[in-house]
Coordinates of C-alpha atoms and ligand atoms in Angstrom, one line a residue:
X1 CA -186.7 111.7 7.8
X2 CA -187.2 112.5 11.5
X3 CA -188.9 109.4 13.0
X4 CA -191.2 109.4 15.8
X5 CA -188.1 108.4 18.4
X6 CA -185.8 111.3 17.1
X7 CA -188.6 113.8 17.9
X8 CA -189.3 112.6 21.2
X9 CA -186.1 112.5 22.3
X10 CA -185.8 115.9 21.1
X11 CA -188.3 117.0 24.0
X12 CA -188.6 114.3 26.5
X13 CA -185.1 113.2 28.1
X14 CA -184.4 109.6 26.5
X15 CA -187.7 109.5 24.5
X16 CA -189.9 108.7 27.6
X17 CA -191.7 109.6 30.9
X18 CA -190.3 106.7 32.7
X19 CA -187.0 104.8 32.4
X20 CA -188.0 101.5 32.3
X21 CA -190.2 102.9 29.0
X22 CA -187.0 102.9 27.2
X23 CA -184.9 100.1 25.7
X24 CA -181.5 100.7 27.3
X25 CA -181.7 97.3 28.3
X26 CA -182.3 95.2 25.0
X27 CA -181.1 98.0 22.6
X28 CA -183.3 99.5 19.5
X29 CA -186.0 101.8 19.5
X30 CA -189.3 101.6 21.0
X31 CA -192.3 101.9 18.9
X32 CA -195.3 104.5 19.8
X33 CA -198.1 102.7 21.1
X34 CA -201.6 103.8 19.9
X35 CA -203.8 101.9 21.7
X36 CA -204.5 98.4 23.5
X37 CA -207.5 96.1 24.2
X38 CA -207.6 92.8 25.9
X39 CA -204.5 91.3 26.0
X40 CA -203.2 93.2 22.9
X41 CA -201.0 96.2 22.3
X42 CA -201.6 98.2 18.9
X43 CA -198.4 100.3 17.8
X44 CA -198.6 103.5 15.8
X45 CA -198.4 101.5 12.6
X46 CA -201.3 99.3 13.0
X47 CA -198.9 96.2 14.4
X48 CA -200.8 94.3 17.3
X49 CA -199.1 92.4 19.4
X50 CA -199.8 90.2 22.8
X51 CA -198.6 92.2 25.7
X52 CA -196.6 90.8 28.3
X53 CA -196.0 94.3 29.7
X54 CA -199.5 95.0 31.2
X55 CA -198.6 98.5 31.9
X56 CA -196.5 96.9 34.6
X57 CA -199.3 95.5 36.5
X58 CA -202.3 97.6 36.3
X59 CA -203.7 95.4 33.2
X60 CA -205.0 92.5 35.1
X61 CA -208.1 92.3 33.5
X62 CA -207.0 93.3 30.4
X63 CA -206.7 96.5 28.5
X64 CA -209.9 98.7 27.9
X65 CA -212.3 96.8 30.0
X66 CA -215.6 97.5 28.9
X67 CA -217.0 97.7 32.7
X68 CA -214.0 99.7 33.8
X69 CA -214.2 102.3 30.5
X70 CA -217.6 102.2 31.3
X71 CA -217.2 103.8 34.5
X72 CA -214.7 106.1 33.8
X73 CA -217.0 107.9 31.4
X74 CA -219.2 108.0 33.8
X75 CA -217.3 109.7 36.5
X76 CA -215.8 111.9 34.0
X77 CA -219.0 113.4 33.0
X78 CA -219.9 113.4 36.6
X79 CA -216.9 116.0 36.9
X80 CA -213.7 115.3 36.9
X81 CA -211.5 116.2 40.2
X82 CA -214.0 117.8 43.5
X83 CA -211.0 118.7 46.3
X84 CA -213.3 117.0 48.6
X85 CA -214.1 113.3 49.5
X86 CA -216.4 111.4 47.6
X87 CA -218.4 108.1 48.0
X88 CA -216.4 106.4 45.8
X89 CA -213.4 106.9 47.3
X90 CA -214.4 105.1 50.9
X91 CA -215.7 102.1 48.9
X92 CA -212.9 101.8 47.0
X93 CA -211.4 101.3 50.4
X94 CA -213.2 99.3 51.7
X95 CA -212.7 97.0 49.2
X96 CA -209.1 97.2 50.0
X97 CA -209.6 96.2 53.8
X98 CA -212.8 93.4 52.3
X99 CA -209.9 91.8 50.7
X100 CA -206.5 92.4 52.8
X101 CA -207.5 92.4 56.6
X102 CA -204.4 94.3 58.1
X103 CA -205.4 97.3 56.1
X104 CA -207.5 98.6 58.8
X105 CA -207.4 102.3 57.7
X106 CA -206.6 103.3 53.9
X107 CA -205.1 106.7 52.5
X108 CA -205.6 106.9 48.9
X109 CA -202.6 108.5 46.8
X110 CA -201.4 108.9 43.0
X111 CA -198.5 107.0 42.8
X112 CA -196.9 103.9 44.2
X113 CA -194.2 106.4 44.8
X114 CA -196.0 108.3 47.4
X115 CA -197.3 105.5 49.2
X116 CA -194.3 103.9 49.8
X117 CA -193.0 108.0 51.0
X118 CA -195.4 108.5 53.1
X119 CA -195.2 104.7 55.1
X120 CA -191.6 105.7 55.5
X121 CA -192.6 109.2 57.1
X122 CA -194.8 107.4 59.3
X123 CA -192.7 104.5 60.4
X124 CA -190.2 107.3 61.2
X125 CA -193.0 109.6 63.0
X126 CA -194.8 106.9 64.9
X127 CA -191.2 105.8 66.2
X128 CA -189.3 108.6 66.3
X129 CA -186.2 107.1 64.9
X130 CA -184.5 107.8 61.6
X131 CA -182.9 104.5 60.2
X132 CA -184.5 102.4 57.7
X133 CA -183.8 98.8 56.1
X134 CA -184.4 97.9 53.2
X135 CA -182.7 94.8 50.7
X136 CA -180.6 95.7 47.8
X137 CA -182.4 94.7 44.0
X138 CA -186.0 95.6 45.8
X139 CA -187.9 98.8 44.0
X140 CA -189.8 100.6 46.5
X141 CA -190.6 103.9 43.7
X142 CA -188.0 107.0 43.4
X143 CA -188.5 108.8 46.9
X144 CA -184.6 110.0 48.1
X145 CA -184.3 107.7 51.2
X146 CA -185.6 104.3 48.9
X147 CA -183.2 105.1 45.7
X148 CA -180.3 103.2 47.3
X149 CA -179.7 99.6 45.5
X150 CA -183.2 99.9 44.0
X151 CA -183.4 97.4 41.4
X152 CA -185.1 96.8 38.2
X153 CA -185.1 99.9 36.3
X154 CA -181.6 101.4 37.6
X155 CA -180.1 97.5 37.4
X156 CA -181.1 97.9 33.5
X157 CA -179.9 101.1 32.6
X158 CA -176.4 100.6 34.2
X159 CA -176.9 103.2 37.6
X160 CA -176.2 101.9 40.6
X161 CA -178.0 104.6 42.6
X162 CA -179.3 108.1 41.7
X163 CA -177.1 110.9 41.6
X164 CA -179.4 113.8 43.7
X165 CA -179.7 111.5 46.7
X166 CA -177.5 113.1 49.2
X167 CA -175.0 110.8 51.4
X168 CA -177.0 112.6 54.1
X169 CA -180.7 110.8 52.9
X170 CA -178.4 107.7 51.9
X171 CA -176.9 107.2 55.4
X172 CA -180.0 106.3 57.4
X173 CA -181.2 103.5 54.7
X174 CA -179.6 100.1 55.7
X175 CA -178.7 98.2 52.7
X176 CA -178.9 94.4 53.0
X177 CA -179.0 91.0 51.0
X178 CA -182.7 90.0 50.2
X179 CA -183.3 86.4 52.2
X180 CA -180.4 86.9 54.7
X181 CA -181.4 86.1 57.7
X182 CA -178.6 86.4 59.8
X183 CA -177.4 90.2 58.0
X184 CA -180.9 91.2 59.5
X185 CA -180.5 89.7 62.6
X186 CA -177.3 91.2 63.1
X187 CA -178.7 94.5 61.8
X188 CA -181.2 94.7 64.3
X189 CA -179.0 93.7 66.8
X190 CA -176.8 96.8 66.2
X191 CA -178.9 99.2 65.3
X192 CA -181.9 98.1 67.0
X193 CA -183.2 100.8 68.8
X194 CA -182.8 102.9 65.8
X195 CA -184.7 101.2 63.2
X196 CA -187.7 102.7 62.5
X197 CA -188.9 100.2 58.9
X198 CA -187.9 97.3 57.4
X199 CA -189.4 98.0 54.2
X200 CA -189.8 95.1 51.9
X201 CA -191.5 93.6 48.8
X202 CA -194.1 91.3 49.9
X203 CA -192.1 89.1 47.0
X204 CA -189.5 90.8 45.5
X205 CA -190.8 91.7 41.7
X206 CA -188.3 94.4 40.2
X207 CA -185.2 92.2 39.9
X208 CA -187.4 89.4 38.4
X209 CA -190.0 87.5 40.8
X210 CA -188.0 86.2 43.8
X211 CA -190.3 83.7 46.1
X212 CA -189.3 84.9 49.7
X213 CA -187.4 82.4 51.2
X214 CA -189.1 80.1 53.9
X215 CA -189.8 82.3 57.1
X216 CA -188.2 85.4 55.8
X217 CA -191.3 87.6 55.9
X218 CA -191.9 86.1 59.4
X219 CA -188.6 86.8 60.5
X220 CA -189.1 90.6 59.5
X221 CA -191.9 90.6 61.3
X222 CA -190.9 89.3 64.8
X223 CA -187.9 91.1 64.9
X224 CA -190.0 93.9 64.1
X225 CA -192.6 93.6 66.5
X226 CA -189.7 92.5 69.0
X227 CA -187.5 96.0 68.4
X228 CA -190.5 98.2 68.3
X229 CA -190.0 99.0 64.5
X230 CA -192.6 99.2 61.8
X231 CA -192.8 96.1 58.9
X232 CA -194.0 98.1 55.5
X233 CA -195.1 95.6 53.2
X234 CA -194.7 97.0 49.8
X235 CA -197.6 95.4 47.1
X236 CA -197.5 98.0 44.6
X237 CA -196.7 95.6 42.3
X238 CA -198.0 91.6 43.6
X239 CA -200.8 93.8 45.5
X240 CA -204.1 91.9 43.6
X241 CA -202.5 90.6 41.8
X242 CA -199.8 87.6 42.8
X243 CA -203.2 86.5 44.4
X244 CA -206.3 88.0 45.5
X245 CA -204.7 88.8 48.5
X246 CA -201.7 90.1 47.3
X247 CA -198.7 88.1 48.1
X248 CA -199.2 88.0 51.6
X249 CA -202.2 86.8 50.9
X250 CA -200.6 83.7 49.8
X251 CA -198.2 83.0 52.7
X252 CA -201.2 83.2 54.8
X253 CA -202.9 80.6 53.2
X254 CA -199.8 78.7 53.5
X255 CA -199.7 79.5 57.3
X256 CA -203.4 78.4 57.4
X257 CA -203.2 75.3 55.9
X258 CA -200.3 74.5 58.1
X259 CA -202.0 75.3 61.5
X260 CA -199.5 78.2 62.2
X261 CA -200.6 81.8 62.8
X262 CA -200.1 84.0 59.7
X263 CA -198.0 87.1 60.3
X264 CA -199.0 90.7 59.7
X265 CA -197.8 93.9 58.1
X266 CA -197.9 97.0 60.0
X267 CA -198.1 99.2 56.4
X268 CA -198.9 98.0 53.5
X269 CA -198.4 100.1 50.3
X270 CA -200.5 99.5 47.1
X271 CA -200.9 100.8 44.3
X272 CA -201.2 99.5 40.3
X273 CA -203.9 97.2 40.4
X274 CA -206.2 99.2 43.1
X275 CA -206.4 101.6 39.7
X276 CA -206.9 99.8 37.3
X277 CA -204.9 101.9 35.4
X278 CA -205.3 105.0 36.5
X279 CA -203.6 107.1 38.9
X280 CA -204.5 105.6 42.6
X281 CA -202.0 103.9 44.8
X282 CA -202.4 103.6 48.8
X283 CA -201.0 103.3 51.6
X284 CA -203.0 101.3 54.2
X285 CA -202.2 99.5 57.8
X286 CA -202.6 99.2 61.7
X287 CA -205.3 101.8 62.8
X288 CA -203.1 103.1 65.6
X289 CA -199.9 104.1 63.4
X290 CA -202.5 106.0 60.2
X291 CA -204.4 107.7 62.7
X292 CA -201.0 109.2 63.1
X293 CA -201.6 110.7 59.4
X294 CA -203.1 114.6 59.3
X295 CA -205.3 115.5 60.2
X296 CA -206.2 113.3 63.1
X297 CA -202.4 113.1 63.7
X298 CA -198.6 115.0 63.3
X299 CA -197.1 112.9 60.5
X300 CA -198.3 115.1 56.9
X301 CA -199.2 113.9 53.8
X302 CA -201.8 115.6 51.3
X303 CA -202.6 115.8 47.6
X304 CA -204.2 117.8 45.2
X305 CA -205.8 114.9 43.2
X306 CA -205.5 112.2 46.1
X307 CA -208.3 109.7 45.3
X308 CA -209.3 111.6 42.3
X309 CA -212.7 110.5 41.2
X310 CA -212.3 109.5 37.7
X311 CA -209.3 107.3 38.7
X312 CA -211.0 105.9 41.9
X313 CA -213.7 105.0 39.5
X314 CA -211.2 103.2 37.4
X315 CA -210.1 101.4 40.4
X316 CA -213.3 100.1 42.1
X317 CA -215.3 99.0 38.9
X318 CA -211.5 96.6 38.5
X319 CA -211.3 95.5 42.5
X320 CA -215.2 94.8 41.8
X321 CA -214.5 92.1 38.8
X322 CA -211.9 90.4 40.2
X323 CA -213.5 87.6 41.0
X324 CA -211.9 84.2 42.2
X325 CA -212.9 83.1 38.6
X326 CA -210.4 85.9 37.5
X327 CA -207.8 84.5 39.9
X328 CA -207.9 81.1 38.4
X329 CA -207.8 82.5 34.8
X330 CA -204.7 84.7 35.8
X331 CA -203.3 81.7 37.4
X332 CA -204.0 79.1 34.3
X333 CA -202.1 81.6 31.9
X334 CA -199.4 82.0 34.4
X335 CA -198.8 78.6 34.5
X336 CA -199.2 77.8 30.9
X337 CA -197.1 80.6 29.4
X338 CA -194.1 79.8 32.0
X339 CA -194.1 76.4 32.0
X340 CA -194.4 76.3 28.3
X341 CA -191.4 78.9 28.0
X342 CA -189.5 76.5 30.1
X343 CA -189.9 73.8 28.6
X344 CA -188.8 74.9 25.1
X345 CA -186.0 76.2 26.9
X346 CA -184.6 73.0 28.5
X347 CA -185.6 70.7 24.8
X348 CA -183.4 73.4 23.5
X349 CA -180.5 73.4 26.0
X350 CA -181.1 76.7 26.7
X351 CA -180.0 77.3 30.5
X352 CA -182.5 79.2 32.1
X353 CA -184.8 79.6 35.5
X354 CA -188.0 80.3 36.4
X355 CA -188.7 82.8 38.9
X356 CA -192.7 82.5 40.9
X357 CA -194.5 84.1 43.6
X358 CA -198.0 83.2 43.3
X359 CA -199.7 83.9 39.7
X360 CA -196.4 86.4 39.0
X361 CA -193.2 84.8 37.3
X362 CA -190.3 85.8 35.0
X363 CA -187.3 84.2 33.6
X364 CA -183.8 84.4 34.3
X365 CA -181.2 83.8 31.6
X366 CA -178.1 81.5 32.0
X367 CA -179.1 81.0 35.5
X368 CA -179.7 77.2 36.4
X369 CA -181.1 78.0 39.6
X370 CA -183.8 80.9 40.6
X371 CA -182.1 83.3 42.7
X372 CA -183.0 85.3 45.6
X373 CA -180.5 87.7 46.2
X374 CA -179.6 90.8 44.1
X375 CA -176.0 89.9 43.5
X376 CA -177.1 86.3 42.1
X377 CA -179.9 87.6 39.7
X378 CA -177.0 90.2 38.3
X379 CA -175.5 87.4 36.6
X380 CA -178.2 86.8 34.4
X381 CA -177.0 86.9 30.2
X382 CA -178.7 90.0 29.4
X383 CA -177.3 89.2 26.3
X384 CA -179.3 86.9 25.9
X385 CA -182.5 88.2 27.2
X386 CA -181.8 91.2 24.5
X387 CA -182.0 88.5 21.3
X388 CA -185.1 87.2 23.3
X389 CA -186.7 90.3 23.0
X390 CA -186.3 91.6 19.8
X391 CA -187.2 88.2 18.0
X392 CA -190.0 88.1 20.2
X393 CA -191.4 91.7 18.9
X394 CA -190.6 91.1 15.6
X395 CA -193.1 88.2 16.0
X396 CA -195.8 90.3 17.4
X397 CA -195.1 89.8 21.6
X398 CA -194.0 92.5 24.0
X399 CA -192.0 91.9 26.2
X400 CA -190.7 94.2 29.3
X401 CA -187.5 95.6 27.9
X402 CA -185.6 94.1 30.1
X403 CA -184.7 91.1 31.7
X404 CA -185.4 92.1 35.6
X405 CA -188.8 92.7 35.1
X406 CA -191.8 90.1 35.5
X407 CA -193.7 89.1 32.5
X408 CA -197.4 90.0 33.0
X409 CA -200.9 88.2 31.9
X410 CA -204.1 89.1 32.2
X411 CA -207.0 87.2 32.4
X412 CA -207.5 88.0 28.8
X413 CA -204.6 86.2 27.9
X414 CA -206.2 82.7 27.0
X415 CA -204.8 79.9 24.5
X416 CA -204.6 81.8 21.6
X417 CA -202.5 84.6 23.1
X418 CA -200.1 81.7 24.8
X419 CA -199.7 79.9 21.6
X420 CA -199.3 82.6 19.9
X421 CA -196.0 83.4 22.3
X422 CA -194.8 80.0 22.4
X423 CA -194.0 79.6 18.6
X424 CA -192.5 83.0 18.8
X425 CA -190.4 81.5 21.7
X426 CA -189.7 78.0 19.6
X427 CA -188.7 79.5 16.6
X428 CA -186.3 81.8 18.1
X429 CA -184.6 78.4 20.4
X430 CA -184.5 77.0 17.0
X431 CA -181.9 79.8 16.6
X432 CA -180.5 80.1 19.4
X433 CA -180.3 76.2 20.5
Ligands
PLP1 C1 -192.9 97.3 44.5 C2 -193.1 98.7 43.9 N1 -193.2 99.7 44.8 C3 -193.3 101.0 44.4 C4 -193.4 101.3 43.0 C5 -193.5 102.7 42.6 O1 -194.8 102.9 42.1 P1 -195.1 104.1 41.0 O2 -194.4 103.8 39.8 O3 -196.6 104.1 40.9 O4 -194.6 105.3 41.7 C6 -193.3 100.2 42.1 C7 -193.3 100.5 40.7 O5 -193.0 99.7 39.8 C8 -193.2 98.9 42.6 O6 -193.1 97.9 41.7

């Protein structure tokens, strides 16, 4: 009999329309997904299970919010793409800048991809220079010049980089450590005056969730600001969602608390949560450098279904219910569901480490220690991880398919849902242990 996996790979390549989709990583075949509602997941044969994949990121409210379906019907019957702005679409951004004050001008785009293109283009058209930095493990999407030691979904199935990138595109991306201060230091210090970016995650979230070390973020910054290069921020994924604020967000509070100035991105990228599950991702920053954007400036950028008025919909009825009281329900389940992990874990001699940066965690596996750089969370016992997984699905919890990737709640995720994962989790120790 020709399952459902035999005849998609038969026309997709690898049975999917996005790597990570696949379950190179933890072996076995994925199942069809039919639909999902809250924090649940509903395969094709009528299994439901709690979802810790969250379409990797968008889901923060759950799936299928009532509000947010709500207004997608709406728009949809409103017509669904115009070629031309809308209302929508400026207060969609404006709810961006409400939130995150250094995005003084936003451009909506489709993918997280895009965004993270296009605040390359710019760095390099605003300064005229060609290099760029980025750290090795960090995902910035699958544009030529950012698919060089690009973490999670390469790190899983095995390629080190993407064949198609020319040694031409590779050349002008700096590659270094994540958290080393003195490799970027001594970067800047030789290429200086040819850096255009440092592109970075605002916490690294696609080799598991890496908290930036002490200062790190800062130290991008100032040398920055100091060499006449661009800081790109990438939120994609902790955009909204590692705090209302994004990630930055949450060093600034820090930096508040403590009396000291908070730092600033020049771009920012964003994307997943700003759609709520649709197609919308941005790229947003200092009015001087996006003015450089067409039309008003020389660096291009365009797109057919740019801020698309179904997805914007989607988007700004999910920025609108995010709520502080969302926040802390994020944050409770966050907390709950990785401390609980851990602690089964350690009663079970299980060595492991937990991975945070703001609500977002993960786990690594035979690591004692949370690492930082790339080379450190490598070691992990993906072995291990792969046991995890299946015994995990078999009792009704998905997973990411791979052990580099965060874990992600909702706010729907409340006691039931973490119980329900924890004696999946303690039942499977009891094997393991
Ligand atoms: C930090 C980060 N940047 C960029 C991207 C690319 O976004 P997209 O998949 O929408 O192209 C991702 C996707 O996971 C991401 O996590």
């Amino acid at each position: 009999m020709t399952t459902f996996t035999d005849r998609a790979a038969a026309i997709l390549p690898g049975g999917v329309n996005s790597p990570v989709r696949a379950w190179n990583g933890v072996g076995g075949e994925p199942v069809p997904i039919a639909s999902a509602r809250g924090a649940y997941v509903t395969d094709g044969d009528g299994r439901e299970y709690v979802d810790l994949i969250g379409s990797w990121g968008p889901a923060i409210l759950g799936h299928a919010h009532p509000t947010v379906v709500q207004a997608v019907q709406q728009a949809a019957a409103s017509g669904l793409s115009f070629g031309a702005t809308s209302a929508r679409e400026v207060e969609l951004a404006e709810e961006i800048r409400g939130r995150y004050a250094p995005a003084e001008r936003v451009r909506l785009v489709s993918t997280g991809t895009e965004a993270t293109m296009t605040a390359i283009r710019l760095a390099r058209g605003a300064t005229g220079r060609a290099k760029i930095i980025k750290f090795a493990g960090l995902y910035h999407g699958h544009s030529d010049s950012l698919l060089v030691a690009a973490g999670s979904g390469l790190a899983t199935s095995g390629v080190p980089d993407s064949a198609g990138v020319t040694p031409g595109t590779a050349a002008d991306t700096i590659v270094l450590a994540f958290g080393d201060e003195d490799a970027l230091t001594d970067a800047f210090a030789e290429h200086g005056q040819q850096i255009a970016a440092v592109i970075t995650e605002a916490a690294p979230a696609n080799m598991g969730v890496v908290r930036p070390p002490l200062g790190f973020n800062r130290l991008i910054s100032t040398l920055c600001r100091n060499e006449g290069a661009v800081m790109i921020v990438d939120e994609v994924l902790t955009g909204f969602r590692a705090g209302p604020a994004g990630y930055w967000g949450v060093e600034r509070d820090e930096d508040l608390a403590a009396g000291v100035e908070p730092w600033q991105p020049d771009l920012v990228t964003f994307g997943k949560v700003i759609g709520g599950g649709m197609p919308v991702a941005a790229v947003a920053g200092r009015a001087d450098l996006m003015e450089q954007l067409a039309p008003l400036g020389p660096v291009y950028q365009a797109g057919t279904l740019s801020g698309n008025p179904v997805a914007v919909a989607a988007g700004l009825a999910t920025m609108r219910l995010l709520t502080d009281d969302v926040y802390q329900r994020v944050a409770a389940a966050s907390e709950a569901l990785s401390g609980g992990v851990s602690e089964i874990l350690t009663d079970a001699g299980i060595t492991h480490a937990v991975g945070r940066a703001g609500t977002l965690f993960s786990l690594f596996w035979g690591l004692g220690v949370a690492p930082i750089a790339f080379e450190d969370v490598a070691r992990q016992d993906t072995a291990q991880f792969a046991r995890f997984f299946h015994a995990l699905h078999d009792a009704g919890v998905y997973l990411p398919p791979s052990a580099y990737e965060a874990w992600f709640v909702s706010q729907s995720h409340g006691q039931a849902e973490i119980e329900r994962v924890l004696d999946a989790v303690r039942a499977w120790a009891a094997t393991e242990a």
